[in-house]
PDB file of C-alpha atoms in Angstrom:
ATOM      1  CA  UNK N 812      23.563 -26.022  32.896  1.00 78.00           C
ATOM      2  CA  UNK N 813      21.352 -24.351  30.311  1.00 91.00           C
ATOM      3  CA  UNK N 814      22.408 -20.695  30.645  1.00 94.00           C
ATOM      4  CA  UNK N 815      25.586 -18.967  31.810  1.00 96.00           C
ATOM      5  CA  UNK N 816      23.618 -17.057  34.472  1.00 95.00           C
ATOM      6  CA  UNK N 817      20.018 -16.368  35.444  1.00 93.00           C
ATOM      7  CA  UNK N 818      19.680 -12.610  35.644  1.00 92.00           C
ATOM      8  CA  UNK N 819      16.774 -10.407  36.592  1.00 89.00           C
ATOM      9  CA  UNK N 820      16.822  -7.129  34.701  1.00 92.00           C
ATOM     10  CA  UNK N 821      18.850  -5.457  32.003  1.00 94.00           C
ATOM     11  CA  UNK N 822      22.257  -4.200  33.189  1.00 95.00           C
ATOM     12  CA  UNK N 823      23.105  -2.667  29.826  1.00 96.00           C
ATOM     13  CA  UNK N 824      22.034   0.814  28.636  1.00 94.00           C
ATOM     14  CA  UNK N 825      18.692   1.260  26.883  1.00 94.00           C
ATOM     15  CA  UNK N 826      19.125   0.723  23.140  1.00 95.00           C
ATOM     16  CA  UNK N 827      15.688   1.881  21.944  1.00 94.00           C
ATOM     17  CA  UNK N 828      15.448  -0.516  18.978  1.00 95.00           C
ATOM     18  CA  UNK N 829      12.000  -1.029  17.505  1.00 92.00           C
ATOM     19  CA  UNK N 830      10.731  -4.407  16.294  1.00 88.00           C
ATOM     20  CA  UNK N 831      11.394  -3.253  12.744  1.00 91.00           C
ATOM     21  CA  UNK N 832      15.014  -2.371  13.594  1.00 95.00           C
ATOM     22  CA  UNK N 833      15.545  -5.732  15.320  1.00 94.00           C
ATOM     23  CA  UNK N 834      14.273  -7.419  12.143  1.00 93.00           C
ATOM     24  CA  UNK N 835      17.140  -5.806  10.190  1.00 96.00           C
ATOM     25  CA  UNK N 836      19.749  -7.720  12.249  1.00 97.00           C
ATOM     26  CA  UNK N 837      20.518 -11.069  10.623  1.00 97.00           C
ATOM     27  CA  UNK N 838      20.210 -14.073  12.950  1.00 97.00           C
ATOM     28  CA  UNK N 839      23.320 -15.960  13.970  1.00 97.00           C
ATOM     29  CA  UNK N 840      24.032 -19.029  16.045  1.00 97.00           C
ATOM     30  CA  UNK N 841      24.426 -18.531  19.783  1.00 98.00           C
ATOM     31  CA  UNK N 842      25.266 -21.174  22.372  1.00 97.00           C
ATOM     32  CA  UNK N 843      22.698 -21.370  25.163  1.00 97.00           C
ATOM     33  CA  UNK N 844      25.422 -21.727  27.800  1.00 97.00           C
ATOM     34  CA  UNK N 845      26.843 -18.301  26.859  1.00 98.00           C
ATOM     35  CA  UNK N 846      23.562 -16.464  27.529  1.00 97.00           C
ATOM     36  CA  UNK N 847      22.574 -14.502  30.631  1.00 97.00           C
ATOM     37  CA  UNK N 848      18.828 -14.179  31.014  1.00 95.00           C
ATOM     38  CA  UNK N 849      17.208 -10.833  31.805  1.00 94.00           C
ATOM     39  CA  UNK N 850      14.141 -12.532  33.281  1.00 88.00           C
ATOM     40  CA  UNK N 851      14.240 -14.847  36.283  1.00 84.00           C
ATOM     41  CA  UNK N 852      10.605 -15.937  35.909  1.00 83.00           C
ATOM     42  CA  UNK N 853       8.860 -17.596  32.974  1.00 75.00           C
ATOM     43  CA  UNK N 854       5.160 -18.010  32.376  1.00 72.00           C
ATOM     44  CA  UNK N 855       4.547 -21.669  31.530  1.00 73.00           C
ATOM     45  CA  UNK N 856       1.666 -20.657  29.280  1.00 73.00           C
ATOM     46  CA  UNK N 857       4.201 -18.842  27.081  1.00 65.00           C
ATOM     47  CA  UNK N 858       6.544 -21.797  27.065  1.00 62.00           C
ATOM     48  CA  UNK N 859       3.912 -24.361  26.179  1.00 67.00           C
ATOM     49  CA  UNK N 860       1.734 -22.308  23.819  1.00 65.00           C
ATOM     50  CA  UNK N 861       1.642 -23.695  20.287  1.00 63.00           C
ATOM     51  CA  UNK N 862       1.468 -20.202  18.767  1.00 58.00           C
ATOM     52  CA  UNK N 863       4.022 -18.535  21.057  1.00 55.00           C
ATOM     53  CA  UNK N 864       6.021 -17.133  18.122  1.00 53.00           C
ATOM     54  CA  UNK N 865       3.013 -16.311  15.936  1.00 50.00           C
ATOM     55  CA  UNK N 866       2.824 -12.634  16.913  1.00 55.00           C
ATOM     56  CA  UNK N 867       6.497 -11.950  17.594  1.00 62.00           C
ATOM     57  CA  UNK N 868       9.889 -12.343  15.983  1.00 68.00           C
ATOM     58  CA  UNK N 869      10.846 -15.925  15.186  1.00 86.00           C
ATOM     59  CA  UNK N 870      14.326 -15.256  16.562  1.00 93.00           C
ATOM     60  CA  UNK N 871      15.232 -14.349  20.150  1.00 94.00           C
ATOM     61  CA  UNK N 872      16.815 -10.955  20.805  1.00 96.00           C
ATOM     62  CA  UNK N 873      20.251 -10.925  22.418  1.00 98.00           C
ATOM     63  CA  UNK N 874      22.246  -7.878  23.498  1.00 98.00           C
ATOM     64  CA  UNK N 875      26.035  -8.163  23.558  1.00 97.00           C
ATOM     65  CA  UNK N 876      27.529  -5.762  26.104  1.00 96.00           C
ATOM     66  CA  UNK N 877      30.866  -5.758  27.901  1.00 95.00           C
ATOM     67  CA  UNK N 878      31.696  -9.212  26.585  1.00 95.00           C
ATOM     68  CA  UNK N 879      28.480 -10.848  27.784  1.00 97.00           C
ATOM     69  CA  UNK N 880      25.383 -11.972  25.876  1.00 98.00           C
ATOM     70  CA  UNK N 881      22.040 -11.025  27.456  1.00 98.00           C
ATOM     71  CA  UNK N 882      18.870 -12.788  26.345  1.00 97.00           C
ATOM     72  CA  UNK N 883      16.479  -9.839  26.204  1.00 94.00           C
ATOM     73  CA  UNK N 884      13.536 -11.471  24.460  1.00 91.00           C
ATOM     74  CA  UNK N 885      12.824 -15.104  23.621  1.00 90.00           C
ATOM     75  CA  UNK N 886      13.379 -16.942  26.897  1.00 89.00           C
ATOM     76  CA  UNK N 887      10.616 -19.394  26.033  1.00 85.00           C
ATOM     77  CA  UNK N 888      12.240 -20.128  22.655  1.00 88.00           C
ATOM     78  CA  UNK N 889      15.612 -20.724  24.308  1.00 91.00           C
ATOM     79  CA  UNK N 890      14.073 -23.098  26.849  1.00 88.00           C
ATOM     80  CA  UNK N 891      12.253 -24.964  24.117  1.00 87.00           C
ATOM     81  CA  UNK N 892      15.599 -25.465  22.378  1.00 91.00           C
ATOM     82  CA  UNK N 893      17.082 -26.791  25.608  1.00 92.00           C
ATOM     83  CA  UNK N 894      14.122 -29.134  26.121  1.00 89.00           C
ATOM     84  CA  UNK N 895      14.778 -30.498  22.637  1.00 92.00           C
ATOM     85  CA  UNK N 896      18.403 -31.040  23.737  1.00 94.00           C
ATOM     86  CA  UNK N 897      19.806 -28.401  21.424  1.00 94.00           C
ATOM     87  CA  UNK N 898      22.728 -26.369  22.739  1.00 95.00           C
ATOM     88  CA  UNK N 899      22.564 -23.696  20.016  1.00 96.00           C
ATOM     89  CA  UNK N 900      19.808 -21.408  18.827  1.00 94.00           C
ATOM     90  CA  UNK N 901      19.567 -18.751  16.137  1.00 96.00           C
ATOM     91  CA  UNK N 902      19.155 -15.252  17.556  1.00 97.00           C
ATOM     92  CA  UNK N 903      19.442 -11.641  16.489  1.00 97.00           C
ATOM     93  CA  UNK N 904      22.432 -10.145  18.328  1.00 98.00           C
ATOM     94  CA  UNK N 905      22.732  -6.404  18.909  1.00 98.00           C
ATOM     95  CA  UNK N 906      26.263  -5.344  19.799  1.00 97.00           C
ATOM     96  CA  UNK N 907      26.246  -2.331  22.125  1.00 95.00           C
ATOM     97  CA  UNK N 908      29.382  -0.223  22.457  1.00 89.00           C
ATOM     98  CA  UNK N 909      31.166  -0.541  25.767  1.00 80.00           C
ATOM     99  CA  UNK N 910      31.019   2.703  27.660  1.00 68.00           C
ATOM    100  CA  UNK N 911      34.246   3.831  29.305  1.00 47.00           C
TER     101      UNK N 911
END
């Protein structure tokens, strides 16, 4: 098993963070098997592209909400880690408050 669950969509509230705000969150280690994806489909061109991280953040974006970790951006990076038999990746984790 690579991920905890394969999701399709974002169940958490909109956070509105810009790329610049994401960049302010220091990366930390996250186990792949604790992540729930927010995309059920991956474009193989993105996965296999040599410059896939050239234009974006080097670190995946993860949202922590209600005790779960949702992989919002960086699915191709996470899969590359799994293909290289790594169980951990470095990601920026945004902790959202749990609403009542």
